[in-house]
mmCIF file of C-alpha atoms in Angstrom:
data_model
loop_
_atom_site.group_PDB
_atom_site.id
_atom_site.type_symbol
_atom_site.label_atom_id
_atom_site.label_comp_id
_atom_site.label_asym_id
_atom_site.label_seq_id
_atom_site.Cartn_x
_atom_site.Cartn_y
_atom_site.Cartn_z
ATOM 1 C CA UNK A 1 -35.052 -153.437 -18.719
ATOM 2 C CA UNK A 2 -37.031 -150.803 -16.809
ATOM 3 C CA UNK A 3 -35.100 -148.199 -14.833
ATOM 4 C CA UNK A 4 -36.323 -147.282 -11.344
ATOM 5 C CA UNK A 5 -35.377 -143.916 -9.885
ATOM 6 C CA UNK A 6 -36.025 -143.613 -6.144
ATOM 7 C CA UNK A 7 -36.983 -140.394 -4.387
ATOM 8 C CA UNK A 8 -37.510 -140.212 -0.640
ATOM 9 C CA UNK A 9 -40.480 -138.108 0.472
ATOM 10 C CA UNK A 10 -40.354 -137.294 4.175
ATOM 11 C CA UNK A 11 -43.140 -135.852 6.297
ATOM 12 C CA UNK A 12 -41.982 -132.288 5.650
ATOM 13 C CA UNK A 13 -42.308 -132.824 1.888
ATOM 14 C CA UNK A 14 -45.872 -134.154 1.992
ATOM 15 C CA UNK A 15 -47.451 -130.928 0.694
ATOM 16 C CA UNK A 16 -44.952 -130.701 -2.152
ATOM 17 C CA UNK A 17 -45.639 -134.335 -3.012
ATOM 18 C CA UNK A 18 -49.386 -133.732 -3.221
ATOM 19 C CA UNK A 19 -48.822 -130.693 -5.465
ATOM 20 C CA UNK A 20 -46.456 -132.660 -7.683
ATOM 21 C CA UNK A 21 -48.869 -135.561 -8.099
ATOM 22 C CA UNK A 22 -51.756 -133.197 -8.854
ATOM 23 C CA UNK A 23 -49.695 -131.590 -11.604
ATOM 24 C CA UNK A 24 -47.965 -134.811 -12.735
ATOM 25 C CA UNK A 25 -44.640 -133.042 -12.263
ATOM 26 C CA UNK A 26 -41.645 -133.491 -9.990
ATOM 27 C CA UNK A 27 -38.617 -131.271 -9.566
ATOM 28 C CA UNK A 28 -35.303 -130.682 -7.804
ATOM 29 C CA UNK A 29 -33.252 -127.637 -6.821
ATOM 30 C CA UNK A 30 -30.144 -129.044 -8.500
ATOM 31 C CA UNK A 31 -29.327 -131.771 -10.998
ATOM 32 C CA UNK A 32 -26.033 -133.100 -9.633
ATOM 33 C CA UNK A 33 -24.825 -134.354 -6.243
ATOM 34 C CA UNK A 34 -22.250 -137.115 -6.532
ATOM 35 C CA UNK A 35 -22.093 -140.238 -8.716
ATOM 36 C CA UNK A 36 -25.288 -141.917 -7.419
ATOM 37 C CA UNK A 37 -27.424 -138.873 -8.131
ATOM 38 C CA UNK A 38 -25.646 -138.186 -11.425
ATOM 39 C CA UNK A 39 -26.435 -141.725 -12.642
ATOM 40 C CA UNK A 40 -30.137 -141.245 -11.845
ATOM 41 C CA UNK A 41 -30.190 -137.835 -13.507
ATOM 42 C CA UNK A 42 -28.628 -139.360 -16.651
ATOM 43 C CA UNK A 43 -31.606 -141.737 -16.877
ATOM 44 C CA UNK A 44 -34.028 -138.840 -16.422
ATOM 45 C CA UNK A 45 -32.316 -136.764 -19.131
ATOM 46 C CA UNK A 46 -32.866 -139.558 -21.648
ATOM 47 C CA UNK A 47 -35.665 -141.722 -20.213
ATOM 48 C CA UNK A 48 -36.649 -144.971 -21.867
ATOM 49 C CA UNK A 49 -40.416 -145.596 -22.261
ATOM 50 C CA UNK A 50 -40.373 -147.818 -19.167
ATOM 51 C CA UNK A 51 -38.413 -145.477 -16.855
ATOM 52 C CA UNK A 52 -40.242 -144.959 -13.570
ATOM 53 C CA UNK A 53 -39.915 -142.923 -10.405
ATOM 54 C CA UNK A 54 -40.524 -144.651 -7.067
ATOM 55 C CA UNK A 55 -41.678 -142.172 -4.415
ATOM 56 C CA UNK A 56 -40.861 -143.770 -1.054
ATOM 57 C CA UNK A 57 -42.947 -141.977 1.537
ATOM 58 C CA UNK A 58 -42.152 -141.569 5.243
ATOM 59 C CA UNK A 59 -39.986 -144.362 6.591
ATOM 60 C CA UNK A 60 -41.120 -145.942 9.848
ATOM 61 C CA UNK A 61 -39.555 -148.439 12.233
ATOM 62 C CA UNK A 62 -40.528 -149.895 15.594
ATOM 63 C CA UNK A 63 -38.842 -148.062 18.456
ATOM 64 C CA UNK A 64 -37.292 -145.545 16.079
ATOM 65 C CA UNK A 65 -33.769 -144.618 17.229
ATOM 66 C CA UNK A 66 -32.697 -141.019 17.698
ATOM 67 C CA UNK A 67 -32.093 -139.305 14.379
ATOM 68 C CA UNK A 68 -34.185 -141.786 12.400
ATOM 69 C CA UNK A 69 -34.031 -142.335 9.445
ATOM 70 C CA UNK A 70 -30.562 -140.772 9.247
ATOM 71 C CA UNK A 71 -28.979 -143.611 11.178
ATOM 72 C CA UNK A 72 -26.214 -146.151 10.384
ATOM 73 C CA UNK A 73 -27.070 -148.958 8.000
ATOM 74 C CA UNK A 74 -26.268 -151.595 10.638
ATOM 75 C CA UNK A 75 -28.892 -150.210 13.022
ATOM 76 C CA UNK A 76 -31.315 -153.112 13.790
ATOM 77 C CA UNK A 77 -34.250 -150.779 13.136
ATOM 78 C CA UNK A 78 -33.593 -151.042 9.388
ATOM 79 C CA UNK A 79 -34.471 -154.747 9.380
ATOM 80 C CA UNK A 80 -38.026 -153.872 10.470
ATOM 81 C CA UNK A 81 -38.432 -150.677 8.438
ATOM 82 C CA UNK A 82 -41.586 -149.990 6.460
ATOM 83 C CA UNK A 83 -43.008 -147.147 4.377
ATOM 84 C CA UNK A 84 -46.198 -145.160 4.815
ATOM 85 C CA UNK A 85 -46.710 -145.167 1.056
ATOM 86 C CA UNK A 86 -45.122 -146.258 -2.218
ATOM 87 C CA UNK A 87 -46.098 -144.394 -5.385
ATOM 88 C CA UNK A 88 -44.906 -145.449 -8.818
ATOM 89 C CA UNK A 89 -45.007 -143.028 -11.757
ATOM 90 C CA UNK A 90 -43.826 -143.372 -15.343
ATOM 91 C CA UNK A 91 -41.465 -140.677 -16.674
ATOM 92 C CA UNK A 92 -43.095 -139.196 -19.774
ATOM 93 C CA UNK A 93 -40.622 -136.429 -20.763
ATOM 94 C CA UNK A 94 -36.884 -135.785 -20.308
ATOM 95 C CA UNK A 95 -35.456 -133.656 -17.500
ATOM 96 C CA UNK A 96 -35.867 -130.001 -18.318
ATOM 97 C CA UNK A 97 -35.301 -126.631 -16.667
ATOM 98 C CA UNK A 98 -38.228 -124.294 -15.922
ATOM 99 C CA UNK A 99 -38.545 -120.899 -14.231
ATOM 100 C CA UNK A 100 -42.248 -120.867 -13.298
ATOM 101 C CA UNK A 101 -42.774 -121.598 -9.598
ATOM 102 C CA UNK A 102 -45.044 -124.561 -8.859
ATOM 103 C CA UNK A 103 -44.254 -125.362 -5.222
ATOM 104 C CA UNK A 104 -44.617 -122.724 -2.461
ATOM 105 C CA UNK A 105 -41.264 -123.174 -0.676
ATOM 106 C CA UNK A 106 -38.776 -123.149 -3.573
ATOM 107 C CA UNK A 107 -38.464 -123.116 -7.362
ATOM 108 C CA UNK A 108 -37.212 -126.678 -8.007
ATOM 109 C CA UNK A 109 -36.336 -125.796 -11.627
ATOM 110 C CA UNK A 110 -35.085 -129.223 -12.798
ATOM 111 C CA UNK A 111 -38.308 -131.066 -13.623
ATOM 112 C CA UNK A 112 -39.781 -134.184 -15.170
ATOM 113 C CA UNK A 113 -43.303 -134.938 -16.358
ATOM 114 C CA UNK A 114 -45.097 -137.965 -14.971
ATOM 115 C CA UNK A 115 -47.912 -140.242 -16.075
ATOM 116 C CA UNK A 116 -49.632 -143.482 -15.050
ATOM 117 C CA UNK A 117 -49.331 -142.850 -11.312
ATOM 118 C CA UNK A 118 -50.137 -145.946 -9.247
ATOM 119 C CA UNK A 119 -50.173 -146.536 -5.477
ATOM 120 C CA UNK A 120 -48.452 -149.818 -4.637
ATOM 121 C CA UNK A 121 -49.230 -152.083 -1.681
ATOM 122 C CA UNK A 122 -47.415 -151.102 1.491
ATOM 123 C CA UNK A 123 -45.435 -154.021 2.871
ATOM 124 C CA UNK A 124 -45.699 -155.016 6.516
ATOM 125 C CA UNK A 125 -42.819 -154.154 8.899
ATOM 126 C CA UNK A 126 -39.728 -156.148 7.972
ATOM 127 C CA UNK A 127 -41.097 -157.362 4.622
ATOM 128 C CA UNK A 128 -39.416 -154.826 2.341
ATOM 129 C CA UNK A 129 -36.669 -156.338 0.218
ATOM 130 C CA UNK A 130 -33.275 -155.552 1.849
ATOM 131 C CA UNK A 131 -31.976 -154.203 -1.465
ATOM 132 C CA UNK A 132 -34.901 -151.788 -1.687
ATOM 133 C CA UNK A 133 -34.344 -150.708 1.935
ATOM 134 C CA UNK A 134 -30.673 -149.979 1.189
ATOM 135 C CA UNK A 135 -31.607 -147.815 -1.808
ATOM 136 C CA UNK A 136 -34.233 -145.915 0.182
ATOM 137 C CA UNK A 137 -31.691 -145.276 2.945
ATOM 138 C CA UNK A 138 -29.320 -143.918 0.285
ATOM 139 C CA UNK A 139 -32.123 -141.678 -0.991
ATOM 140 C CA UNK A 140 -32.755 -140.381 2.550
ATOM 141 C CA UNK A 141 -29.179 -139.111 2.732
ATOM 142 C CA UNK A 142 -29.580 -137.434 -0.673
ATOM 143 C CA UNK A 143 -32.292 -135.120 0.736
ATOM 144 C CA UNK A 144 -34.853 -135.807 -1.963
ATOM 145 C CA UNK A 145 -32.465 -136.167 -4.892
ATOM 146 C CA UNK A 146 -32.899 -139.298 -7.042
ATOM 147 C CA UNK A 147 -30.925 -142.551 -6.934
ATOM 148 C CA UNK A 148 -31.245 -145.701 -9.028
ATOM 149 C CA UNK A 149 -32.525 -148.945 -7.533
ATOM 150 C CA UNK A 150 -34.215 -152.304 -8.161
ATOM 151 C CA UNK A 151 -37.942 -152.822 -8.779
ATOM 152 C CA UNK A 152 -39.867 -151.873 -5.612
ATOM 153 C CA UNK A 153 -41.806 -155.145 -5.854
ATOM 154 C CA UNK A 154 -40.034 -158.456 -6.614
ATOM 155 C CA UNK A 155 -40.845 -159.581 -10.179
ATOM 156 C CA UNK A 156 -42.007 -162.978 -8.897
ATOM 157 C CA UNK A 157 -44.743 -161.238 -6.852
ATOM 158 C CA UNK A 158 -46.326 -159.432 -9.779
ATOM 159 C CA UNK A 159 -45.302 -157.566 -12.881
ATOM 160 C CA UNK A 160 -45.460 -153.802 -12.538
ATOM 161 C CA UNK A 161 -46.530 -153.665 -16.191
ATOM 162 C CA UNK A 162 -49.803 -155.315 -15.118
ATOM 163 C CA UNK A 163 -50.902 -152.325 -13.051
ATOM 164 C CA UNK A 164 -50.538 -149.448 -15.511
ATOM 165 C CA UNK A 165 -53.302 -146.935 -14.863
ATOM 166 C CA UNK A 166 -55.323 -147.202 -18.079
ATOM 167 C CA UNK A 167 -58.583 -145.798 -16.741
ATOM 168 C CA UNK A 168 -60.499 -143.378 -18.968
ATOM 169 C CA UNK A 169 -60.229 -139.663 -18.217
ATOM 170 C CA UNK A 170 -63.852 -138.982 -19.174
ATOM 171 C CA UNK A 171 -65.791 -138.930 -15.896
ATOM 172 C CA UNK A 172 -68.779 -136.959 -17.151
ATOM 173 C CA UNK A 173 -71.322 -139.622 -16.217
ATOM 174 C CA UNK A 174 -72.042 -141.641 -13.096
ATOM 175 C CA UNK A 175 -71.435 -144.832 -15.062
ATOM 176 C CA UNK A 176 -67.844 -143.741 -15.673
ATOM 177 C CA UNK A 177 -67.370 -142.859 -12.013
ATOM 178 C CA UNK A 178 -68.676 -146.245 -10.951
ATOM 179 C CA UNK A 179 -66.373 -148.028 -13.380
ATOM 180 C CA UNK A 180 -63.367 -146.054 -12.129
ATOM 181 C CA UNK A 181 -64.122 -147.032 -8.547
ATOM 182 C CA UNK A 182 -64.562 -150.701 -9.451
ATOM 183 C CA UNK A 183 -61.337 -150.744 -11.468
ATOM 184 C CA UNK A 184 -59.386 -149.214 -8.582
ATOM 185 C CA UNK A 185 -60.789 -151.654 -6.043
ATOM 186 C CA UNK A 186 -60.090 -154.636 -8.286
ATOM 187 C CA UNK A 187 -56.524 -153.468 -8.961
ATOM 188 C CA UNK A 188 -55.951 -152.867 -5.262
ATOM 189 C CA UNK A 189 -57.247 -156.321 -4.350
ATOM 190 C CA UNK A 190 -55.292 -158.019 -7.135
ATOM 191 C CA UNK A 191 -51.998 -156.409 -6.097
ATOM 192 C CA UNK A 192 -52.514 -157.160 -2.410
ATOM 193 C CA UNK A 193 -53.491 -160.776 -3.087
ATOM 194 C CA UNK A 194 -50.337 -161.281 -5.133
ATOM 195 C CA UNK A 195 -48.189 -159.818 -2.359
ATOM 196 C CA UNK A 196 -49.823 -161.833 0.444
ATOM 197 C CA UNK A 197 -50.672 -165.088 -1.338
ATOM 198 C CA UNK A 198 -47.827 -165.133 -3.839
ATOM 199 C CA UNK A 199 -47.807 -168.441 -5.725
ATOM 200 C CA UNK A 200 -49.064 -170.499 -2.780
ATOM 201 C CA UNK A 201 -51.664 -173.159 -3.564
ATOM 202 C CA UNK A 202 -52.857 -173.412 0.055
ATOM 203 C CA UNK A 203 -52.670 -171.155 3.122
ATOM 204 C CA UNK A 204 -53.937 -171.105 6.670
ATOM 205 C CA UNK A 205 -56.876 -168.926 7.600
ATOM 206 C CA UNK A 206 -55.619 -166.260 10.013
ATOM 207 C CA UNK A 207 -58.612 -166.788 12.293
ATOM 208 C CA UNK A 208 -59.467 -170.506 12.493
ATOM 209 C CA UNK A 209 -55.942 -171.715 11.574
ATOM 210 C CA UNK A 210 -57.317 -174.291 9.116
ATOM 211 C CA UNK A 211 -55.487 -174.752 5.812
ATOM 212 C CA UNK A 212 -57.470 -174.230 2.614
ATOM 213 C CA UNK A 213 -56.872 -173.904 -1.120
ATOM 214 C CA UNK A 214 -56.295 -170.236 -1.937
ATOM 215 C CA UNK A 215 -59.609 -169.913 -3.894
ATOM 216 C CA UNK A 216 -61.416 -170.544 -0.586
ATOM 217 C CA UNK A 217 -59.627 -167.637 1.118
ATOM 218 C CA UNK A 218 -60.494 -163.966 0.939
ATOM 219 C CA UNK A 219 -57.907 -161.282 1.525
ATOM 220 C CA UNK A 220 -59.927 -159.434 4.149
ATOM 221 C CA UNK A 221 -59.338 -155.850 5.173
ATOM 222 C CA UNK A 222 -59.018 -155.738 8.961
ATOM 223 C CA UNK A 223 -60.045 -152.118 9.370
ATOM 224 C CA UNK A 224 -63.209 -151.673 7.346
ATOM 225 C CA UNK A 225 -62.279 -150.508 3.867
ATOM 226 C CA UNK A 226 -64.957 -147.796 3.829
ATOM 227 C CA UNK A 227 -63.421 -146.255 6.972
ATOM 228 C CA UNK A 228 -59.758 -146.681 6.000
ATOM 229 C CA UNK A 229 -57.677 -144.012 4.320
ATOM 230 C CA UNK A 230 -56.326 -144.638 0.831
ATOM 231 C CA UNK A 231 -52.945 -145.429 2.383
ATOM 232 C CA UNK A 232 -54.436 -147.806 4.938
ATOM 233 C CA UNK A 233 -56.280 -149.709 2.209
ATOM 234 C CA UNK A 234 -52.969 -150.496 0.538
ATOM 235 C CA UNK A 235 -51.114 -151.630 3.655
ATOM 236 C CA UNK A 236 -50.446 -155.351 3.736
ATOM 237 C CA UNK A 237 -50.617 -155.138 7.544
ATOM 238 C CA UNK A 238 -54.299 -154.172 7.167
ATOM 239 C CA UNK A 239 -55.108 -157.485 5.484
ATOM 240 C CA UNK A 240 -55.335 -161.153 6.435
ATOM 241 C CA UNK A 241 -56.352 -164.397 4.725
ATOM 242 C CA UNK A 242 -59.819 -165.336 6.023
ATOM 243 C CA UNK A 243 -61.668 -168.427 4.871
ATOM 244 C CA UNK A 244 -65.014 -168.294 3.114
ATOM 245 C CA UNK A 245 -66.271 -171.122 5.307
ATOM 246 C CA UNK A 246 -67.425 -168.635 7.927
ATOM 247 C CA UNK A 247 -64.448 -166.750 9.312
ATOM 248 C CA UNK A 248 -64.540 -163.861 6.852
ATOM 249 C CA UNK A 249 -68.237 -163.263 7.492
ATOM 250 C CA UNK A 250 -68.013 -163.590 11.284
ATOM 251 C CA UNK A 251 -65.154 -161.090 11.425
ATOM 252 C CA UNK A 252 -66.656 -158.628 8.942
ATOM 253 C CA UNK A 253 -69.941 -158.502 10.813
ATOM 254 C CA UNK A 254 -68.268 -158.206 14.202
ATOM 255 C CA UNK A 255 -69.247 -161.487 15.834
ATOM 256 C CA UNK A 256 -65.570 -161.900 16.694
ATOM 257 C CA UNK A 257 -62.960 -159.257 17.529
ATOM 258 C CA UNK A 258 -59.253 -159.334 18.388
ATOM 259 C CA UNK A 259 -57.782 -157.994 21.634
ATOM 260 C CA UNK A 260 -54.486 -156.175 22.219
ATOM 261 C CA UNK A 261 -52.604 -159.445 22.623
ATOM 262 C CA UNK A 262 -53.788 -160.810 19.292
ATOM 263 C CA UNK A 263 -56.307 -163.204 20.840
ATOM 264 C CA UNK A 264 -59.699 -163.775 19.182
ATOM 265 C CA UNK A 265 -62.669 -162.917 21.406
ATOM 266 C CA UNK A 266 -66.408 -163.170 21.066
ATOM 267 C CA UNK A 267 -68.028 -159.767 20.770
ATOM 268 C CA UNK A 268 -69.602 -159.035 24.155
ATOM 269 C CA UNK A 269 -71.973 -156.571 22.474
ATOM 270 C CA UNK A 270 -73.935 -159.423 20.895
ATOM 271 C CA UNK A 271 -76.860 -160.075 23.247
ATOM 272 C CA UNK A 272 -78.343 -163.234 21.763
ATOM 273 C CA UNK A 273 -76.830 -166.176 19.931
ATOM 274 C CA UNK A 274 -78.451 -169.223 18.439
ATOM 275 C CA UNK A 275 -77.122 -172.540 19.630
ATOM 276 C CA UNK A 276 -75.598 -173.195 16.224
ATOM 277 C CA UNK A 277 -73.833 -169.819 16.107
ATOM 278 C CA UNK A 278 -72.575 -170.314 19.652
ATOM 279 C CA UNK A 279 -71.169 -173.645 18.555
ATOM 280 C CA UNK A 280 -69.473 -172.065 15.534
ATOM 281 C CA UNK A 281 -67.792 -169.466 17.760
ATOM 282 C CA UNK A 282 -66.337 -172.068 20.129
ATOM 283 C CA UNK A 283 -63.722 -172.934 17.502
ATOM 284 C CA UNK A 284 -62.012 -169.602 18.254
ATOM 285 C CA UNK A 285 -61.670 -170.154 22.014
ATOM 286 C CA UNK A 286 -57.985 -169.877 22.915
ATOM 287 C CA UNK A 287 -56.872 -169.011 19.368
ATOM 288 C CA UNK A 288 -54.675 -166.103 18.418
ATOM 289 C CA UNK A 289 -54.528 -164.476 14.989
ATOM 290 C CA UNK A 290 -51.931 -165.963 12.657
ATOM 291 C CA UNK A 291 -49.414 -163.226 11.825
ATOM 292 C CA UNK A 292 -50.630 -160.728 14.440
ATOM 293 C CA UNK A 293 -47.988 -158.065 15.121
ATOM 294 C CA UNK A 294 -47.268 -154.408 15.706
ATOM 295 C CA UNK A 295 -48.133 -153.539 12.104
ATOM 296 C CA UNK A 296 -51.593 -155.110 12.186
ATOM 297 C CA UNK A 297 -52.413 -154.314 15.829
ATOM 298 C CA UNK A 298 -53.824 -150.795 15.171
ATOM 299 C CA UNK A 299 -56.135 -152.156 12.470
ATOM 300 C CA UNK A 300 -57.480 -154.911 14.722
ATOM 301 C CA UNK A 301 -57.976 -152.291 17.433
ATOM 302 C CA UNK A 302 -59.969 -150.113 15.017
ATOM 303 C CA UNK A 303 -62.131 -153.113 14.080
ATOM 304 C CA UNK A 304 -62.762 -153.986 17.745
ATOM 305 C CA UNK A 305 -63.535 -150.363 18.620
ATOM 306 C CA UNK A 306 -66.056 -150.063 15.809
ATOM 307 C CA UNK A 307 -67.915 -153.204 16.805
ATOM 308 C CA UNK A 308 -67.808 -152.323 20.493
ATOM 309 C CA UNK A 309 -69.855 -149.265 19.489
ATOM 310 C CA UNK A 310 -72.170 -150.686 16.826
ATOM 311 C CA UNK A 311 -72.293 -154.379 17.722
ATOM 312 C CA UNK A 312 -73.054 -156.618 14.771
ATOM 313 C CA UNK A 313 -72.888 -155.035 11.325
ATOM 314 C CA UNK A 314 -76.130 -155.971 9.602
ATOM 315 C CA UNK A 315 -75.352 -153.992 6.461
ATOM 316 C CA UNK A 316 -74.664 -155.649 3.136
ATOM 317 C CA UNK A 317 -70.949 -156.390 2.883
ATOM 318 C CA UNK A 318 -69.045 -154.923 -0.040
#
């Protein structure tokens, strides 16, 4: 079975994380710190082909208590915790010791080589598996040292073996660049759909509340994908099921927006409506968004702000 080694990356370690990912290398100042760390280091000294490191980035919680995330495990904030990012990387060489400095603040001589780095979907507040949350909390108290844990995504959601980064390294031509972009978008959409839709055969549209077979639902980005950061694109809270029978198009083009209470509103920036379009919009009167919450609220606000400035988006959707 695959082994998963968790490393917590706080805000202060963001620069080091970016350097490590650019060089496909990660390191630590020491290689021992109690039984939990020692067990993880033993895996890294003799990694199996499917050993992976899970980089859990920047824990968040609503109404973060003082000292967060170094707080007791029974603190209610942990039940609603979420991560800013989850990066999965395969271990490609055993733990070794090196003397050449790679990071600016310290040597971090105990190092591993990484490959097949993939950004995973970021679960909405409260949706992380409790076992994963417990391991991440343990990693927080280890100050960046590794600990063993379960798969970051439940196996019944999707297999992590399905998302290995097998894109070609040759980007010499525009055709290759285009393919790389398409592959990334498709992988991103596939992972998010599996997280949100799971094995459901039918789901309700978040906007019109009607229930449809899953093939008639799109997993729509709330904040426009072209304007979202790479992290925002992978956040489950930035997505919603929207039906292809009109809701997805009306939302994407800005005919409807969502207010700060999660209620669907007609866009006041639209000066003229046909009678038929006006009739189509009446279905949203008095409706709130299914699943609206503090995680999705900023993305709906960004969507409403954009369309309050530009009105209807007449561009080709993509």
